[in-house]
Amino acid sequence: MFATLASFARLLRAVLTLARHDAILPAEYQSVYPAPARMAGRVMRLLARRRQAGNPGERLARALESLGPSYVKFGQILATRGDVIGERFARGLARLQDKMPPFGDDKARTVLEAEFGAPPDTLFSELGPAVAAASIAQVHKATTSDGRTVAVKILRPDIERRIARDIRTLSLGAALAERFAPASRRLEPRKFVETVSRSLTVETDLRLEAAAASELAEAAAVAEGYRIPAVDWTRSTKRVLTTEWIDAIALSDTERLSQCDLDRPELATRLTRAFLATALDRGVFHADMHAGNLFADEAGRIWAVDFGIMGRIGRAERRFLALILHGFLTRDYMSAARAHFAAGYVPQHHSVEDFASALRAVGEPIFGKRADEVPMSRVLLQLFEITDLFDMRLRPELVMLQKTMVQCEGVARQLDPKHDMWGAAAPVVERWMKRELGPEGRIRDLGEDVVRLHDAVRQLPRAIEDWAEIGAKLKAGELKLSGGPRIRPWALRLAWLAGAGATGAMLAWLAL
Ligand SMILES: Nc1ncnc2c1ncn2[C@@H]1O[C@H](COP(=O)(O)OP(=O)(O)O)[C@@H](O)[C@H]1O
Ligand SMILES: [Mg+2]
């Protein structure tokens, strides 16, 4: 009871903050509201002290920043839903800043002591002041007791409790919105808050971030000049993540970057290849590739930090991506289309020629223009529209890859305005084609088929037993199929025969 009241009070505070920024029913959209909403909007604007600067998305961003970490995450995820909130609004919202004043070094030491159950100097001979602070954690430069320089990321004290409280408030808001604001239903508010909650839970367990870093470090081996700092597992816990310190310049630090003698086009190429190669070859990618998380060192290598969001992409989706990119790169739309039909991605009632033609409609314009004028991410977006037309269901992981590609392309362009993502991607795609579709890949595919078949055969005796049991019960009248058609003995016999036939065929196939 008390908790619910407290949630109501907090929700009210959040609503007032949003209203003060004119971010609930923004004046700009006045003309499309029904009359009561227009009225409510006017009343809320009375609360806004003065006219707020910026477009509605930017105003919402500022309001959420002032409300704290959970709201910032809420905004970050909302910004990826341009399909519901409108692309312009989403772009404004995407400017969310996640900077906060650091909590003191003493508090940092207290967290370290609580986590390791020993004074911090037993593990770190020196702990410098925070070099960066955000709403969930801050990072210190430190020296370990064995003399290595490391980065120590420490969760804000009490952050878990605060997030739990905020999630209760957001859930209440979502339930109310779903009930009383039909317009919000397209976003599925309750499910949306669940997504926010899950993402915050992951981000407040730094062991998961450590695991992601180590997984990505392994994957990064497939790309030249792409590095991930090594995790110091003995100095990492749920609330502390210690990684090797990287002496490099953040790609967001444009001033320092321009003063250095770095081969910027080469850096841009490395970045593109790093992203695509880890995704295609290993099925994982860094999914938060903004310039503040990427660094370039003196040797021209790219380093990535911050592994709160990992992208994953399954084998079938990797294959889809590689074949499509290869089709575009070689302008061979027919082969790309055939490969899709053969793999069963496009339902058979569609025509392969029509599909190839749709691919051509997306691909050909690339060749009339300079490659740097046709972002690969935009081409993929158009492709998604086509796949919709052909009843292909794209997995959310491909959508996430496309959104990360937008980021990656942006950073690469900032390094080298003439960066040609297509040219940079070509060798990665080529290599994939050779490996996966060449003899080596075919043998592996065959191997996987045999394993799948073997699993299926192993499950068969169990299935047959189940059938026998069901059959016996049906006969004895212990089991009735309510509402369904009555199963006649001859139908059962037929099912038995079919089962036995299939088993025989599979065993024969395996024996061959
Ligand atoms: N291993 C590292 N070496 C050097 N600096 C680091 C390292 N890890 C993090 N940092 C610095 O700390 C900042 C914040 O770290 P990050 O993991 O991105 O946290 P957040 O999730 O708060 O963005 C980075 O932008 C970078 O400047
Ligand atoms: Mg970061």
Coordinates of C-alpha atoms and ligand atoms in Angstrom, one line a residue:
M1 CA 0.0 0.0 0.0
F2 CA 2.7 2.4 1.1
A3 CA 4.9 1.4 -1.8
T4 CA 2.0 2.0 -4.3
L5 CA 1.4 5.4 -2.8
A6 CA 5.1 6.2 -3.0
S7 CA 5.1 5.1 -6.7
F8 CA 2.1 7.4 -7.4
A9 CA 3.9 10.3 -5.8
R10 CA 7.1 9.6 -7.9
L11 CA 5.0 9.2 -11.0
L12 CA 3.4 12.6 -10.3
R13 CA 6.9 14.1 -9.9
A14 CA 8.0 12.6 -13.2
V15 CA 4.9 13.8 -15.0
L16 CA 5.4 17.3 -13.6
T17 CA 9.0 17.3 -14.8
L18 CA 7.9 16.2 -18.3
A19 CA 5.2 18.9 -18.3
R20 CA 7.7 21.5 -17.3
H21 CA 9.7 20.6 -20.4
D22 CA 6.6 20.6 -22.5
A23 CA 7.4 17.0 -23.4
I24 CA 4.1 15.2 -22.8
L25 CA 1.8 16.9 -25.3
P26 CA 4.2 19.2 -27.1
A27 CA 2.9 22.4 -28.6
E28 CA 4.3 21.4 -32.0
Y29 CA 1.8 18.6 -32.4
Q30 CA -1.2 20.6 -31.1
S31 CA -3.1 20.4 -34.4
V32 CA -3.3 16.6 -34.4
Y33 CA -4.6 16.1 -30.9
P34 CA -8.3 15.5 -30.1
A35 CA -9.9 18.4 -28.2
P36 CA -9.5 17.1 -24.7
A37 CA -5.8 16.4 -25.3
R38 CA -5.4 19.9 -26.7
M39 CA -6.9 21.3 -23.6
A40 CA -4.7 19.2 -21.3
G41 CA -1.6 20.2 -23.3
R42 CA -2.5 23.9 -22.8
V43 CA -2.9 23.4 -19.0
M44 CA 0.5 21.5 -18.9
R45 CA 2.2 24.3 -20.7
L46 CA 1.2 26.6 -18.0
L47 CA 3.6 24.6 -15.8
A48 CA 6.5 25.2 -18.2
R49 CA 8.2 28.2 -16.7
R50 CA 9.3 29.6 -19.9
R51 CA 9.3 28.5 -23.5
Q52 CA 11.5 25.5 -23.8
A53 CA 14.3 25.5 -26.4
G54 CA 14.8 22.6 -28.8
N55 CA 12.4 20.3 -30.6
P56 CA 10.1 18.0 -28.7
G57 CA 12.5 15.1 -28.8
E58 CA 15.3 17.1 -27.3
R59 CA 13.1 18.5 -24.6
L60 CA 12.0 15.0 -23.7
A61 CA 15.7 14.1 -23.6
R62 CA 16.5 16.9 -21.1
A63 CA 13.5 16.0 -18.9
L64 CA 14.6 12.3 -18.8
E65 CA 18.2 13.3 -18.0
S66 CA 17.0 15.2 -15.0
L67 CA 14.9 12.3 -13.8
G68 CA 17.8 9.8 -13.5
P69 CA 19.3 6.6 -14.8
S70 CA 16.2 4.5 -15.4
Y71 CA 14.6 7.3 -17.3
V72 CA 17.7 7.9 -19.4
K73 CA 17.6 4.2 -20.4
F74 CA 13.9 4.5 -21.1
G75 CA 14.7 7.4 -23.4
Q76 CA 17.6 5.5 -25.1
I77 CA 15.4 2.6 -25.9
L78 CA 12.5 4.7 -26.9
A79 CA 14.8 6.5 -29.3
T80 CA 15.2 3.3 -31.3
R81 CA 11.5 3.1 -31.9
G82 CA 11.3 5.7 -34.6
D83 CA 8.6 3.5 -36.2
V84 CA 6.2 4.4 -33.4
I85 CA 7.3 7.8 -32.2
G86 CA 8.4 9.3 -35.6
E87 CA 12.0 9.5 -36.9
R88 CA 12.4 13.2 -36.2
F89 CA 11.3 12.8 -32.6
A90 CA 13.6 9.8 -32.2
R91 CA 16.5 11.7 -33.5
G92 CA 16.0 14.6 -31.1
L93 CA 15.6 12.0 -28.2
A94 CA 18.8 10.2 -29.3
R95 CA 20.8 13.3 -28.1
L96 CA 20.3 12.0 -24.5
Q97 CA 23.4 12.7 -22.5
D98 CA 24.4 10.2 -19.8
K99 CA 26.9 12.3 -17.9
M100 CA 26.8 12.9 -14.2
P101 CA 29.1 14.3 -11.6
P102 CA 31.2 11.6 -10.1
F103 CA 30.6 10.2 -6.7
G104 CA 33.6 10.7 -4.4
D105 CA 36.7 8.5 -4.2
D106 CA 35.9 7.6 -0.6
K107 CA 32.6 6.1 -1.7
A108 CA 34.4 4.3 -4.5
R109 CA 36.8 2.8 -1.9
T110 CA 33.8 1.7 0.2
V111 CA 32.3 -0.1 -2.7
L112 CA 35.6 -1.8 -3.5
E113 CA 36.1 -2.9 0.1
A114 CA 32.5 -4.3 0.3
E115 CA 33.0 -6.2 -2.9
F116 CA 36.3 -7.7 -2.3
G117 CA 36.0 -8.0 1.5
A118 CA 39.4 -6.4 1.9
P119 CA 40.9 -2.9 1.9
P120 CA 41.3 -1.7 -1.7
D121 CA 45.1 -1.3 -1.4
T122 CA 45.5 -5.1 -1.2
L123 CA 44.4 -5.2 -4.9
F124 CA 45.2 -1.7 -6.2
S125 CA 48.4 0.1 -5.2
E126 CA 46.9 3.3 -6.5
L127 CA 43.4 4.4 -7.3
G128 CA 43.2 7.7 -9.3
P129 CA 40.2 10.0 -9.4
A130 CA 37.3 9.2 -11.7
V131 CA 38.0 9.8 -15.4
A132 CA 34.4 9.5 -16.5
A133 CA 31.1 9.3 -14.7
A134 CA 27.7 8.3 -16.0
S135 CA 24.4 7.5 -14.3
I136 CA 25.1 3.9 -13.6
A137 CA 28.8 3.7 -13.0
Q138 CA 32.1 5.6 -13.1
V139 CA 35.5 4.7 -14.3
H140 CA 38.8 5.2 -12.4
K141 CA 42.4 4.8 -13.7
A142 CA 44.3 2.6 -11.2
T143 CA 47.4 0.6 -10.8
T144 CA 47.2 -3.0 -9.6
S145 CA 49.2 -4.4 -6.7
D146 CA 51.3 -6.2 -9.4
G147 CA 52.0 -2.9 -11.2
R148 CA 49.6 -2.9 -14.2
T149 CA 47.6 0.1 -15.2
V150 CA 43.9 -0.7 -15.4
A151 CA 40.5 0.9 -15.8
V152 CA 38.1 0.2 -12.8
K153 CA 34.5 0.6 -13.5
I154 CA 32.4 0.9 -10.3
L155 CA 28.6 0.9 -10.0
R156 CA 27.1 3.9 -8.2
P157 CA 26.4 3.0 -4.6
D158 CA 22.7 2.3 -4.1
I159 CA 22.0 2.2 -7.9
E160 CA 20.2 -1.1 -7.8
R161 CA 17.7 0.1 -5.2
R162 CA 17.1 3.3 -7.1
I163 CA 16.5 1.4 -10.3
A164 CA 14.1 -1.0 -8.6
R165 CA 12.2 2.0 -7.3
D166 CA 12.1 3.7 -10.7
I167 CA 11.0 0.6 -12.4
R168 CA 8.0 0.3 -10.0
T169 CA 7.1 3.9 -10.9
L170 CA 7.5 3.3 -14.7
S171 CA 5.5 0.1 -14.5
L172 CA 2.7 2.0 -12.8
G173 CA 2.9 4.7 -15.5
A174 CA 2.8 2.0 -18.2
A175 CA -0.2 0.3 -16.7
L176 CA -2.1 3.7 -16.5
A177 CA -1.0 4.6 -20.0
E178 CA -2.2 1.3 -21.4
R179 CA -5.6 1.8 -19.6
F180 CA -6.2 5.4 -20.2
A181 CA -4.1 6.5 -23.3
P182 CA -5.1 4.2 -26.2
A183 CA -2.7 6.1 -28.4
S184 CA 0.2 4.7 -26.4
R185 CA -0.8 1.0 -27.1
R186 CA 1.2 0.7 -30.2
L187 CA 4.3 0.9 -28.1
E188 CA 2.9 -1.8 -25.7
P189 CA 3.9 0.3 -22.7
R190 CA 4.1 -2.6 -20.2
K191 CA 6.2 -4.7 -22.4
F192 CA 8.4 -1.7 -23.2
V193 CA 9.0 -1.0 -19.5
E194 CA 9.9 -4.7 -19.1
T195 CA 12.5 -4.3 -21.9
V196 CA 13.9 -1.3 -20.1
S197 CA 14.0 -3.2 -16.8
R198 CA 15.8 -6.2 -18.3
S199 CA 18.4 -4.0 -20.0
L200 CA 19.0 -2.2 -16.7
T201 CA 19.3 -5.4 -14.8
V202 CA 22.0 -6.5 -17.3
E203 CA 23.8 -3.2 -17.1
T204 CA 23.9 -3.3 -13.3
D205 CA 25.7 -6.7 -13.2
L206 CA 29.2 -6.0 -14.3
R207 CA 30.0 -9.7 -14.4
L208 CA 27.9 -9.9 -17.5
E209 CA 29.8 -7.0 -19.0
A210 CA 33.0 -8.8 -18.2
A211 CA 31.8 -11.9 -20.0
A212 CA 30.7 -9.8 -23.0
A213 CA 34.1 -8.1 -23.1
S214 CA 35.9 -11.5 -23.1
E215 CA 33.6 -13.0 -25.7
L216 CA 34.1 -9.9 -27.9
A217 CA 37.9 -10.1 -27.4
E218 CA 37.9 -13.6 -28.8
A219 CA 35.7 -12.5 -31.8
A220 CA 37.9 -9.5 -32.5
A221 CA 40.7 -11.8 -33.5
V222 CA 39.0 -12.1 -36.9
A223 CA 39.5 -8.4 -37.7
E224 CA 42.9 -6.8 -38.2
G225 CA 43.7 -4.0 -35.8
Y226 CA 40.6 -4.4 -33.6
R227 CA 41.2 -4.8 -29.9
I228 CA 39.2 -5.2 -26.7
P229 CA 40.8 -4.6 -23.4
A230 CA 41.5 -7.8 -21.4
V231 CA 39.4 -8.4 -18.3
D232 CA 41.1 -8.8 -14.9
W233 CA 38.9 -11.4 -13.5
T234 CA 40.3 -11.4 -10.0
R235 CA 39.5 -7.8 -9.7
S236 CA 36.0 -8.0 -11.1
T237 CA 32.7 -8.7 -9.3
K238 CA 29.1 -7.8 -9.8
R239 CA 29.8 -4.1 -9.0
V240 CA 33.3 -3.8 -10.2
L241 CA 34.8 -4.4 -13.6
T242 CA 38.6 -4.1 -14.0
T243 CA 40.1 -4.1 -17.5
E244 CA 43.5 -3.4 -19.0
W245 CA 43.9 0.4 -19.4
I246 CA 44.0 1.6 -23.0
D247 CA 46.3 4.5 -23.9
A248 CA 44.4 5.8 -26.9
I249 CA 42.4 8.7 -28.1
A250 CA 38.6 8.6 -28.0
L251 CA 37.1 8.9 -31.5
S252 CA 34.8 11.5 -29.9
D253 CA 37.8 13.7 -29.1
T254 CA 37.9 15.2 -32.5
E255 CA 40.4 17.9 -31.5
R256 CA 43.1 15.6 -30.2
L257 CA 42.4 13.2 -33.1
S258 CA 43.0 15.9 -35.6
Q259 CA 46.3 16.8 -34.0
C260 CA 47.6 13.3 -34.3
D261 CA 49.3 11.8 -37.3
L262 CA 46.8 9.0 -37.9
D263 CA 45.8 7.4 -41.2
R264 CA 42.1 8.3 -40.8
P265 CA 40.8 6.5 -44.0
E266 CA 42.6 3.3 -42.8
L267 CA 41.0 3.7 -39.3
A268 CA 37.6 4.1 -40.9
T269 CA 38.1 0.9 -42.9
R270 CA 39.3 -1.0 -39.9
L271 CA 36.2 0.1 -38.0
T272 CA 33.8 -1.1 -40.7
R273 CA 35.6 -4.4 -41.1
A274 CA 35.8 -4.9 -37.3
F275 CA 32.0 -4.5 -37.0
L276 CA 31.1 -6.7 -40.0
A277 CA 33.7 -9.4 -39.5
T278 CA 32.8 -10.0 -35.8
A279 CA 29.1 -10.1 -36.8
L280 CA 29.5 -12.3 -39.9
D281 CA 32.3 -14.6 -38.8
R282 CA 31.5 -15.0 -35.1
G283 CA 27.9 -13.9 -34.7
V284 CA 28.6 -11.2 -32.1
F285 CA 29.1 -7.5 -32.4
H286 CA 29.5 -4.4 -30.1
A287 CA 26.1 -2.8 -30.3
D288 CA 26.9 0.5 -28.7
M289 CA 29.4 1.9 -31.2
H290 CA 29.2 5.6 -30.5
A291 CA 32.4 7.6 -30.8
G292 CA 32.8 7.8 -27.0
N293 CA 33.2 4.1 -26.7
L294 CA 35.8 3.8 -29.5
F295 CA 39.5 4.6 -29.4
A296 CA 42.5 4.8 -31.7
D297 CA 46.0 4.1 -30.5
E298 CA 49.4 5.2 -31.8
A299 CA 49.7 2.0 -33.8
G300 CA 46.5 2.8 -35.7
R301 CA 44.5 0.1 -33.9
I302 CA 40.8 0.5 -32.9
W303 CA 39.9 -0.3 -29.3
A304 CA 36.3 -0.6 -28.0
V305 CA 35.0 -0.3 -24.4
D306 CA 31.6 -0.5 -22.8
F307 CA 30.0 -3.9 -23.3
G308 CA 26.6 -3.3 -21.8
I309 CA 24.9 -4.0 -25.1
M310 CA 26.0 -6.9 -27.1
G311 CA 24.5 -7.8 -30.5
R312 CA 24.0 -11.4 -31.5
I313 CA 23.1 -12.8 -34.9
G314 CA 22.3 -16.4 -35.6
R315 CA 23.7 -18.5 -38.4
A316 CA 20.7 -18.2 -40.7
E317 CA 20.7 -14.4 -40.4
R318 CA 24.5 -14.2 -40.9
R319 CA 24.0 -16.1 -44.1
F320 CA 21.2 -13.9 -45.2
L321 CA 23.3 -10.8 -44.6
A322 CA 26.4 -12.1 -46.4
L323 CA 24.4 -13.3 -49.4
I324 CA 22.6 -10.0 -49.7
L325 CA 25.7 -7.9 -49.4
H326 CA 27.4 -10.2 -51.9
G327 CA 24.5 -9.8 -54.3
F328 CA 24.7 -6.0 -54.0
L329 CA 28.5 -6.0 -54.4
T330 CA 28.5 -8.2 -57.5
R331 CA 25.2 -6.9 -58.8
D332 CA 24.1 -10.5 -59.2
Y333 CA 20.6 -10.2 -57.8
M334 CA 19.4 -13.5 -59.3
S335 CA 21.9 -15.6 -57.4
A336 CA 21.1 -13.8 -54.2
A337 CA 17.4 -14.3 -54.8
R338 CA 17.9 -18.0 -55.6
A339 CA 19.9 -18.5 -52.5
H340 CA 17.1 -17.1 -50.4
F341 CA 14.5 -19.4 -52.0
A342 CA 16.8 -22.4 -51.6
A343 CA 17.3 -21.6 -47.9
G344 CA 13.6 -21.3 -47.5
Y345 CA 13.7 -17.6 -46.3
V346 CA 11.1 -16.6 -48.8
P347 CA 7.9 -18.6 -49.0
Q348 CA 7.7 -20.7 -52.1
H349 CA 4.5 -19.1 -53.4
H350 CA 6.5 -16.0 -54.4
S351 CA 8.4 -15.8 -57.6
V352 CA 12.1 -15.8 -57.5
E353 CA 12.2 -13.4 -60.5
D354 CA 10.1 -10.9 -58.6
F355 CA 12.3 -11.1 -55.6
A356 CA 15.4 -10.6 -57.7
S357 CA 13.8 -7.7 -59.3
A358 CA 13.0 -6.1 -55.9
L359 CA 16.6 -6.6 -54.9
R360 CA 17.7 -4.9 -58.0
A361 CA 15.5 -1.9 -57.2
V362 CA 17.4 -1.5 -54.0
G363 CA 20.8 -2.4 -55.3
E364 CA 21.1 -0.6 -58.7
P365 CA 20.9 2.9 -57.4
I366 CA 24.1 2.3 -55.4
F367 CA 26.0 2.0 -58.7
G368 CA 24.8 5.2 -60.2
K369 CA 26.3 7.1 -57.2
R370 CA 29.5 7.4 -55.3
A371 CA 29.6 4.7 -52.7
D372 CA 30.0 7.3 -49.9
E373 CA 26.6 8.8 -50.9
V374 CA 24.8 5.5 -50.4
P375 CA 25.0 4.5 -46.7
M376 CA 24.9 0.7 -46.4
S377 CA 22.6 1.1 -43.4
R378 CA 20.0 2.9 -45.5
V379 CA 20.2 0.2 -48.2
L380 CA 19.6 -2.4 -45.5
L381 CA 16.6 -0.5 -44.3
Q382 CA 15.1 -0.4 -47.8
L383 CA 15.8 -4.1 -48.0
F384 CA 13.8 -4.7 -44.8
E385 CA 10.9 -3.0 -46.4
I386 CA 11.1 -5.4 -49.4
T387 CA 11.4 -8.5 -47.2
D388 CA 8.2 -7.4 -45.6
L389 CA 6.5 -7.5 -49.0
F390 CA 7.8 -11.0 -49.6
D391 CA 6.6 -12.3 -46.2
M392 CA 10.1 -12.8 -44.9
R393 CA 10.1 -12.4 -41.1
L394 CA 13.3 -10.7 -40.1
R395 CA 14.6 -11.4 -36.7
P396 CA 15.0 -8.4 -34.3
E397 CA 18.7 -9.2 -34.3
L398 CA 19.0 -8.1 -37.9
V399 CA 17.2 -4.9 -37.0
M400 CA 19.6 -4.3 -34.2
L401 CA 22.5 -4.9 -36.6
Q402 CA 21.2 -2.3 -39.0
K403 CA 20.8 0.2 -36.2
T404 CA 24.4 -0.4 -35.0
M405 CA 25.5 -0.1 -38.6
V406 CA 24.0 3.5 -38.7
Q407 CA 26.3 4.3 -35.7
C408 CA 29.3 2.6 -37.1
E409 CA 28.9 4.3 -40.5
G410 CA 28.5 7.7 -38.7
V411 CA 31.8 7.3 -36.8
A412 CA 33.6 6.0 -39.9
R413 CA 32.4 9.0 -41.9
Q414 CA 33.5 11.4 -39.2
L415 CA 37.0 9.8 -39.5
D416 CA 37.0 9.9 -43.2
P417 CA 34.1 11.8 -45.0
K418 CA 34.8 9.8 -48.1
H419 CA 34.7 6.5 -46.4
D420 CA 33.3 3.8 -48.7
M421 CA 31.6 1.2 -46.5
W422 CA 30.9 -1.0 -49.5
G423 CA 34.5 -1.2 -50.5
A424 CA 35.6 -1.8 -47.0
A425 CA 33.1 -4.6 -46.5
A426 CA 33.9 -6.4 -49.8
P427 CA 36.9 -8.5 -48.5
V428 CA 35.0 -9.6 -45.4
V429 CA 32.0 -10.7 -47.4
E430 CA 34.2 -12.4 -50.0
R431 CA 36.0 -14.3 -47.3
W432 CA 32.7 -15.4 -45.8
M433 CA 31.5 -16.7 -49.2
K434 CA 34.6 -18.7 -49.8
R435 CA 34.6 -20.3 -46.4
E436 CA 30.9 -21.0 -46.0
L437 CA 29.9 -21.8 -49.5
G438 CA 33.2 -23.4 -50.5
P439 CA 34.0 -27.1 -49.9
E440 CA 34.9 -26.4 -46.2
G441 CA 31.5 -24.8 -45.5
R442 CA 29.6 -27.6 -47.3
I443 CA 31.3 -30.3 -45.3
R444 CA 30.4 -28.5 -42.1
D445 CA 26.8 -28.0 -43.2
L446 CA 26.6 -31.7 -44.0
G447 CA 28.0 -32.4 -40.5
E448 CA 25.4 -30.3 -38.9
D449 CA 22.6 -32.0 -40.9
V450 CA 23.8 -35.4 -39.7
V451 CA 23.9 -34.2 -36.1
R452 CA 20.3 -32.8 -36.4
L453 CA 19.2 -36.1 -37.9
H454 CA 20.9 -38.1 -35.3
D455 CA 19.1 -36.1 -32.6
A456 CA 15.8 -36.6 -34.3
V457 CA 16.4 -40.4 -34.5
R458 CA 17.4 -40.5 -30.9
Q459 CA 14.1 -39.0 -29.9
L460 CA 12.1 -41.3 -32.0
P461 CA 11.8 -44.3 -29.6
R462 CA 10.5 -41.9 -27.0
A463 CA 8.0 -40.6 -29.5
I464 CA 6.9 -44.1 -30.4
E465 CA 6.5 -45.0 -26.7
D466 CA 4.4 -41.9 -26.2
W467 CA 2.2 -42.9 -29.1
A468 CA 1.9 -46.4 -27.8
E469 CA 0.8 -45.1 -24.4
I470 CA -1.7 -42.7 -25.9
G471 CA -3.0 -45.5 -28.1
A472 CA -3.4 -47.8 -25.1
K473 CA -5.2 -45.2 -23.1
L474 CA -7.5 -44.3 -26.0
K475 CA -8.4 -47.9 -26.3
A476 CA -9.0 -48.4 -22.6
G477 CA -11.2 -45.2 -22.7
E478 CA -9.0 -43.5 -20.2
L479 CA -8.3 -40.6 -22.6
K480 CA -10.9 -38.7 -24.4
L481 CA -10.1 -36.1 -27.1
S482 CA -12.6 -33.5 -26.1
G483 CA -14.0 -31.5 -29.0
G484 CA -11.6 -33.1 -31.4
P485 CA -12.5 -35.7 -34.0
R486 CA -12.8 -39.3 -32.7
I487 CA -9.7 -41.3 -33.5
R488 CA -10.5 -44.5 -35.1
P489 CA -8.4 -47.6 -34.7
W490 CA -7.5 -47.6 -38.4
A491 CA -6.1 -44.1 -38.0
L492 CA -4.0 -45.2 -35.1
R493 CA -2.6 -48.1 -37.1
L494 CA -1.9 -45.7 -40.0
A495 CA 0.0 -43.4 -37.6
W496 CA 2.0 -46.4 -36.3
L497 CA 2.9 -47.4 -39.9
A498 CA 4.0 -43.9 -40.8
G499 CA 6.2 -43.6 -37.7
A500 CA 7.8 -47.0 -38.3
G501 CA 8.3 -46.1 -42.0
A502 CA 10.0 -42.8 -41.1
T503 CA 12.3 -44.5 -38.6
G504 CA 13.3 -47.2 -41.1
A505 CA 14.0 -44.6 -43.7
M506 CA 16.2 -42.5 -41.4
L507 CA 18.1 -45.5 -40.1
A508 CA 18.7 -46.6 -43.6
W509 CA 19.9 -43.1 -44.6
L510 CA 22.3 -43.0 -41.6
A511 CA 23.6 -46.5 -42.4
L512 CA 24.5 -45.4 -45.9
Ligands
LIG1 N1 39.9 0.1 -20.4 C1 39.8 1.4 -20.5 N2 40.9 2.2 -20.7 C2 40.8 3.5 -20.7 N3 39.7 4.2 -20.5 C3 38.6 3.6 -20.3 C4 38.6 2.1 -20.3 N4 37.3 1.7 -20.0 C5 36.6 2.9 -19.9 N5 37.3 4.0 -20.1 C6 36.9 5.4 -20.0 O1 35.7 5.5 -19.2 C7 34.6 6.0 -20.0 C8 33.3 5.3 -19.5 O2 33.4 3.9 -19.7 P1 32.2 3.1 -20.3 O3 32.6 1.6 -20.1 O4 31.9 3.6 -21.6 O5 31.1 3.5 -19.3 P2 29.6 3.9 -19.5 O6 28.8 2.7 -19.6 O7 29.3 4.7 -18.3 O8 29.5 4.7 -20.8 C9 35.0 5.6 -21.5 O9 34.4 6.5 -22.4 C10 36.5 5.8 -21.4 O10 36.8 7.2 -21.5
MG2 MG 30.3 4.4 -22.7

